[in-house]
GROMACS .gro file of C-alpha atoms in nm:
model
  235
    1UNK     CA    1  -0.116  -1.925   1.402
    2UNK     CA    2  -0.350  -2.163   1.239
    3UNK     CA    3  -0.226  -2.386   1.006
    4UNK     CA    4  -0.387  -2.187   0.703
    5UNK     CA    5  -0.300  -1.920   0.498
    6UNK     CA    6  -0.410  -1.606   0.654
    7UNK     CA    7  -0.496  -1.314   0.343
    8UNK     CA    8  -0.557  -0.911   0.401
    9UNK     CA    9  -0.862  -0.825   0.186
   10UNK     CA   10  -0.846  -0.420   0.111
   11UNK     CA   11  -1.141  -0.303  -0.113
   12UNK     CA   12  -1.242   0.027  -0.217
   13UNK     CA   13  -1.310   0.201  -0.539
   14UNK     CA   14  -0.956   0.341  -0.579
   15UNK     CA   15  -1.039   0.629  -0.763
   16UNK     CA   16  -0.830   0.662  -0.794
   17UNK     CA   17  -0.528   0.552  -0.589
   18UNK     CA   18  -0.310   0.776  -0.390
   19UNK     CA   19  -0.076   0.716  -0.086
   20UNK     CA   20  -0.339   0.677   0.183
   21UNK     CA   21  -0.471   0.383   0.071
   22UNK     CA   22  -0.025   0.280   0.000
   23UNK     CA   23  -0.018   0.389   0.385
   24UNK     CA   24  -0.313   0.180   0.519
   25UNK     CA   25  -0.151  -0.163   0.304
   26UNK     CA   26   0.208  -0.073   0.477
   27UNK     CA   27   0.067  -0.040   0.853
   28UNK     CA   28  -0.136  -0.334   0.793
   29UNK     CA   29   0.140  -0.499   0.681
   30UNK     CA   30   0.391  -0.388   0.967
   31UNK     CA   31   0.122  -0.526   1.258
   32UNK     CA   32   0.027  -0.862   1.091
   33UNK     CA   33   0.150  -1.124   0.985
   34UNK     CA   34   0.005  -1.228   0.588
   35UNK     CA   35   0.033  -1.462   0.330
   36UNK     CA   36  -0.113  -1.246   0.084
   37UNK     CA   37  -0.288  -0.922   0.061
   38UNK     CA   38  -0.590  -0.839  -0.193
   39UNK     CA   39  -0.617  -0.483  -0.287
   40UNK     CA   40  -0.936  -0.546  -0.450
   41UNK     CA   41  -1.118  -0.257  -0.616
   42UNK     CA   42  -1.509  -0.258  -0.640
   43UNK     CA   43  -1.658  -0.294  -0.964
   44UNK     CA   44  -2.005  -0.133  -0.884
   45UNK     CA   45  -1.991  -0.027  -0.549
   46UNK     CA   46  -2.324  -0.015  -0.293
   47UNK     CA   47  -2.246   0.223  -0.095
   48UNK     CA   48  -2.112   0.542  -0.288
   49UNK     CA   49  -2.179   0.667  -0.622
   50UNK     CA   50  -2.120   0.532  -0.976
   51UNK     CA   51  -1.716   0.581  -0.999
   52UNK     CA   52  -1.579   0.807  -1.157
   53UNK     CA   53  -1.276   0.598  -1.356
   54UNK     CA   54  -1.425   0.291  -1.557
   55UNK     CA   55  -1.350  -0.038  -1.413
   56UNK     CA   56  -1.059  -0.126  -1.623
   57UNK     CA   57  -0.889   0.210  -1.565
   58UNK     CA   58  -0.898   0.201  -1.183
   59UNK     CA   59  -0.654  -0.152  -1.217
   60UNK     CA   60  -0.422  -0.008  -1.430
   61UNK     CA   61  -0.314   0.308  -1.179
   62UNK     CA   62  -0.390   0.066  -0.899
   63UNK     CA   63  -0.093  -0.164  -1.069
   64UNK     CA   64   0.127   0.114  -1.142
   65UNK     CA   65   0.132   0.222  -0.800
   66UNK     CA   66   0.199  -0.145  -0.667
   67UNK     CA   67   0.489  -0.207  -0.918
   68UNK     CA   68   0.618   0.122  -0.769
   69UNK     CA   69   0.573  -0.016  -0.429
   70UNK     CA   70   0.671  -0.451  -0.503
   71UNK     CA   71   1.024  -0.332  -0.633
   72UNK     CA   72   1.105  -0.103  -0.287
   73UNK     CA   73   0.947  -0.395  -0.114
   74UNK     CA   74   0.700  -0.405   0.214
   75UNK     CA   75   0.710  -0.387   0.598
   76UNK     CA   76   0.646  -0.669   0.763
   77UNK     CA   77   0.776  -1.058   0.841
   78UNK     CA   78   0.810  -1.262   0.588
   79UNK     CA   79   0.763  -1.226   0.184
   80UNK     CA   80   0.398  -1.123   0.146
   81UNK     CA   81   0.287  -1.098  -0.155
   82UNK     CA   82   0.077  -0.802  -0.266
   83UNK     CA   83  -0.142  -0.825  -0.543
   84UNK     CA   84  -0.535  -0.736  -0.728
   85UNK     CA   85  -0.781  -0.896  -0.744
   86UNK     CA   86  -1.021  -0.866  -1.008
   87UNK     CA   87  -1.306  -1.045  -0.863
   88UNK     CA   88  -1.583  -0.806  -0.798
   89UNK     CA   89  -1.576  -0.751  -1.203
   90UNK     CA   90  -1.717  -1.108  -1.221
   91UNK     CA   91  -1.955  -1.107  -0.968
   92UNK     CA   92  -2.312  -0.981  -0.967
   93UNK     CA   93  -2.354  -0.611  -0.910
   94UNK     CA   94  -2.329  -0.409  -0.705
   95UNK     CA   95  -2.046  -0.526  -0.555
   96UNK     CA   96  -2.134  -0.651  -0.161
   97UNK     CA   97  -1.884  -0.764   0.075
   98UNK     CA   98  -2.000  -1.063   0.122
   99UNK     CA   99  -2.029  -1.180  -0.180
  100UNK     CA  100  -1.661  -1.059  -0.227
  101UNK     CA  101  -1.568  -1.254   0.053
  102UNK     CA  102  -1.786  -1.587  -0.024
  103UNK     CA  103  -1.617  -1.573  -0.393
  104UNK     CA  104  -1.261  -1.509  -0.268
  105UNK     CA  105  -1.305  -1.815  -0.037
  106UNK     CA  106  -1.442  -2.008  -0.345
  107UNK     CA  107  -1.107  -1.952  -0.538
  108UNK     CA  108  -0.855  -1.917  -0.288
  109UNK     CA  109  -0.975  -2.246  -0.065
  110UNK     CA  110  -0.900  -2.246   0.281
  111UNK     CA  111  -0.768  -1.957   0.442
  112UNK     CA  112  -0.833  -1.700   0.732
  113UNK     CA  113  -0.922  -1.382   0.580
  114UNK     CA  114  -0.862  -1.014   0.728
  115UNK     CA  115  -1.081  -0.737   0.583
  116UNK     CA  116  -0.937  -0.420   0.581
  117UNK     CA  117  -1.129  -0.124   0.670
  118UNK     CA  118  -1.108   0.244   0.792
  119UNK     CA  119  -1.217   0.372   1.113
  120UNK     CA  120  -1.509   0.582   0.900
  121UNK     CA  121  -1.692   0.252   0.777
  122UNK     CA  122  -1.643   0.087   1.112
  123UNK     CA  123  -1.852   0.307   1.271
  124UNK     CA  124  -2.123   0.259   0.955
  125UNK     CA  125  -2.027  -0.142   0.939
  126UNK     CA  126  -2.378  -0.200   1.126
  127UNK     CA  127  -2.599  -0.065   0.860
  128UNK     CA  128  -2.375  -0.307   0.550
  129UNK     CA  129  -2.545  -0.571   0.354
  130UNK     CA  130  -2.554  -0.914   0.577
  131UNK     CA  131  -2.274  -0.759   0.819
  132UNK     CA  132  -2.309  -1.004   1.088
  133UNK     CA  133  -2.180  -1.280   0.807
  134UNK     CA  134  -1.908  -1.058   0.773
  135UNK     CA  135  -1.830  -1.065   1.077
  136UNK     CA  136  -1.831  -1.416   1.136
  137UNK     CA  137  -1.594  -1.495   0.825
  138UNK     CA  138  -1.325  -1.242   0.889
  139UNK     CA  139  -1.127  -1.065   1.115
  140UNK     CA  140  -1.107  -0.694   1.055
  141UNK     CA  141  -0.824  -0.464   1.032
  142UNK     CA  142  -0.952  -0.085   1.093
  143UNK     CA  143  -0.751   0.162   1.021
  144UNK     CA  144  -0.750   0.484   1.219
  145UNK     CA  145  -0.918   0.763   0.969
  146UNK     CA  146  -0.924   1.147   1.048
  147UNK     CA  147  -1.214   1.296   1.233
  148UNK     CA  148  -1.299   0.954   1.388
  149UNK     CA  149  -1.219   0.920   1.759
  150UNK     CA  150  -1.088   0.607   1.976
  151UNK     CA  151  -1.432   0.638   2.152
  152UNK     CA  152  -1.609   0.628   1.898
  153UNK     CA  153  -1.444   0.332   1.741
  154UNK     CA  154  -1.571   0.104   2.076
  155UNK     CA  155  -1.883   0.277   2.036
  156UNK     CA  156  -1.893   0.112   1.682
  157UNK     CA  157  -1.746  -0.230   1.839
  158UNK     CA  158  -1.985  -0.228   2.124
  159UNK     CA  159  -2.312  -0.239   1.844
  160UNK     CA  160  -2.130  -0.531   1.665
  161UNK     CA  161  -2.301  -0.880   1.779
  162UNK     CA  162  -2.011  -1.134   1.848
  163UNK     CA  163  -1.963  -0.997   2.216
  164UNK     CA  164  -1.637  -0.822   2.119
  165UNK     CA  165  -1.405  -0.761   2.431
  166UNK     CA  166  -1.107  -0.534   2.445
  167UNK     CA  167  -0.771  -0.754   2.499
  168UNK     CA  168  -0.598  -0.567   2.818
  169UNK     CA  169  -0.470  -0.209   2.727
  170UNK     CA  170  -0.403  -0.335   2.374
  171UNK     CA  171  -0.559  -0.209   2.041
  172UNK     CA  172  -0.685  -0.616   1.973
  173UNK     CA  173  -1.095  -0.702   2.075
  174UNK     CA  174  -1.209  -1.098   2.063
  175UNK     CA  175  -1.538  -1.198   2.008
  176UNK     CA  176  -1.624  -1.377   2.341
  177UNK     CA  177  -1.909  -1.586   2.150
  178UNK     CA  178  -1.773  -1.997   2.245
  179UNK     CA  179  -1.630  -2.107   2.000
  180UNK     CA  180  -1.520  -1.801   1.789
  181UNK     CA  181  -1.180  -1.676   1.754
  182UNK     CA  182  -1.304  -1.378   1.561
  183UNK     CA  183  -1.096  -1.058   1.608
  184UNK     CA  184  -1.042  -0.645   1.548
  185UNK     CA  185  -0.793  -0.451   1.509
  186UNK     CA  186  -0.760  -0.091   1.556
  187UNK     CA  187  -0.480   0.044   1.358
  188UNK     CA  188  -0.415   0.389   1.463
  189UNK     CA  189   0.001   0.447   1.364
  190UNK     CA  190  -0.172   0.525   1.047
  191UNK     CA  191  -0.376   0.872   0.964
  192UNK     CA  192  -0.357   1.059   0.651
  193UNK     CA  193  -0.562   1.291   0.543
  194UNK     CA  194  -0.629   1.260   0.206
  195UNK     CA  195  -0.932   1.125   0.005
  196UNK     CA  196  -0.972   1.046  -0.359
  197UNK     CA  197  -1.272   1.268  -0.337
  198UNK     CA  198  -1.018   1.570  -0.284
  199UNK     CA  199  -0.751   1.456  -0.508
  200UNK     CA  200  -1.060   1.446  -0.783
  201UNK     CA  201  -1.157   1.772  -0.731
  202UNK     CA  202  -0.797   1.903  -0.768
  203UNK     CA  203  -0.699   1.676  -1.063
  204UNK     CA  204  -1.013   1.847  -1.250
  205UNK     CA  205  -0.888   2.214  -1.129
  206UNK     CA  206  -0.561   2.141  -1.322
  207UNK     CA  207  -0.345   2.047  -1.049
  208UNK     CA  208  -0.115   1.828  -0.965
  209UNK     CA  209  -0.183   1.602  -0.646
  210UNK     CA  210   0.104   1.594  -0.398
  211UNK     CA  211  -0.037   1.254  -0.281
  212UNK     CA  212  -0.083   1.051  -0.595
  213UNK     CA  213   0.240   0.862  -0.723
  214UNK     CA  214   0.378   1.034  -1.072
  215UNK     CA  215   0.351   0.681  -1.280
  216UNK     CA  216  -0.031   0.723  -1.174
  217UNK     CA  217  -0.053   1.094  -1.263
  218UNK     CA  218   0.109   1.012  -1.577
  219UNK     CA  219  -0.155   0.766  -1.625
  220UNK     CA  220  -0.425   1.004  -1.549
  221UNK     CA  221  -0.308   1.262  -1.773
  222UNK     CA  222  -0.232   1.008  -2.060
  223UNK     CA  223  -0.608   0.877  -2.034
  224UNK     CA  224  -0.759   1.248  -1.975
  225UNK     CA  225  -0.984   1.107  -1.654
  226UNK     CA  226  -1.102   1.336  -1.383
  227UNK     CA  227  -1.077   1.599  -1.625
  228UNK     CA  228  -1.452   1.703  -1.554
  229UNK     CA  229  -1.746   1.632  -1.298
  230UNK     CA  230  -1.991   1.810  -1.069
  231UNK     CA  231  -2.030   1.725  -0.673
  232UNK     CA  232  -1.912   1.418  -0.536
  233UNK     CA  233  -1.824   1.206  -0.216
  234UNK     CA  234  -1.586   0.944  -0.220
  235UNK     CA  235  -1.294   0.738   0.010
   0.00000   0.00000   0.00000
């Protein structure tokens, strides 16, 4: 391992938080080995619509569902520590990854950072703002999402520049560009299908959602959000 501190980036709008995205942190968690991991929730996102939850909302079910989770503790080696990050709320809008990424490595200094994605943006990650920059200041972690196949996950790889090669029979590619160490991941012990798009839709029906922790739903009811809204797509 490089003599750095290596940190998990997770964005998303988290909106609003449920046990797939808890489920994507743990397997990420189990297969690599982290410093720290960002769950970092977008502010003004580019790619989807306006969220539903304000800003400030989405941070306080996204840190009642990580007390929840700090006191059972985390897979993995080590003592990661698991946190938010706030930073996309003082950045320009909307909210690009690579800004995200350029501003974390601002504050944080050196380090060797891992963005976390799901299988569904992978195979989008070509048409995202300045993507090859991603590319060359991460890894990526890409978890396996529902309705996404293994093929088409190296058809996704294989449009990436950075030469990515598969690693043996293993789930691991390397960039084979000299001089890069650049890597992905493919996460598939991890598929749940759920989607805060769903859990919206059921939370405004009156229901109760099987996949949301009860300190969140609590919060939810308390705060009367997703009580109301017309046709939507979300994570």
């Amino acid at each position: 391992m490089e003599n750095k501190h290596h940190i998990g980036v997770f964005g998303g709008t988290f909106d609003p938080v449920h046990e797939g995205h808890i489920r994507i942190a743990e397997a990420v968690l189990a297969c690599t080995r982290l410093d720290l991991f960002l769950f970092v929730p977008a502010y003004l996102p580019p790619h989807k619509r306006v969220p539903v939850a304000p800003f400030h909302h989405r941070v306080a079910m996204l840190e009642l569902a990580l007390d929840e989770k700090n006191r059972t503790g985390w897979p993995g080696p080590g003592q990661v520590e698991v946190v938010i990050s706030r930073i996309e709320a003082e950045l320009k809008t909307p909210s690009y990854t690579i800004d995200t990424l350029k501003g974390l490595e601002g504050r944080l200094g050196p380090a060797v950072f891992h963005l976390v994605i799901g299988a569904d943006s992978l195979v989008e990650l070509h048409l995202w703002y300045r993507y090859g920059e991603i590319l060359q200041r991460c890894h990526l972690l890409v978890a396996a999402r529902p309705g996404i196949s293994p093929a088409a996950v190296q058809d996704a790889i294989d449009r990436l520049p950075g030469g990515y090669v598969r690693h043996g029979s293993s789930n691991i590619w390397r960039s084979s560009v000299p001089g890069s160490n650049r890597t992905i991941t493919y996460i598939d012990s991890v598929q749940v299908p759920v989607s805060s798009t769903r859990i919206r839709q059921e939370l405004a029906a009156g229901r109760r959602p099987a996949m949301v922790a009860p300190v969140v739903l609590e919060y939810i009811e308390k705060h009367g959000l997703y009580r109301c809204q017309g046709e939507e797509t979300g994570d």
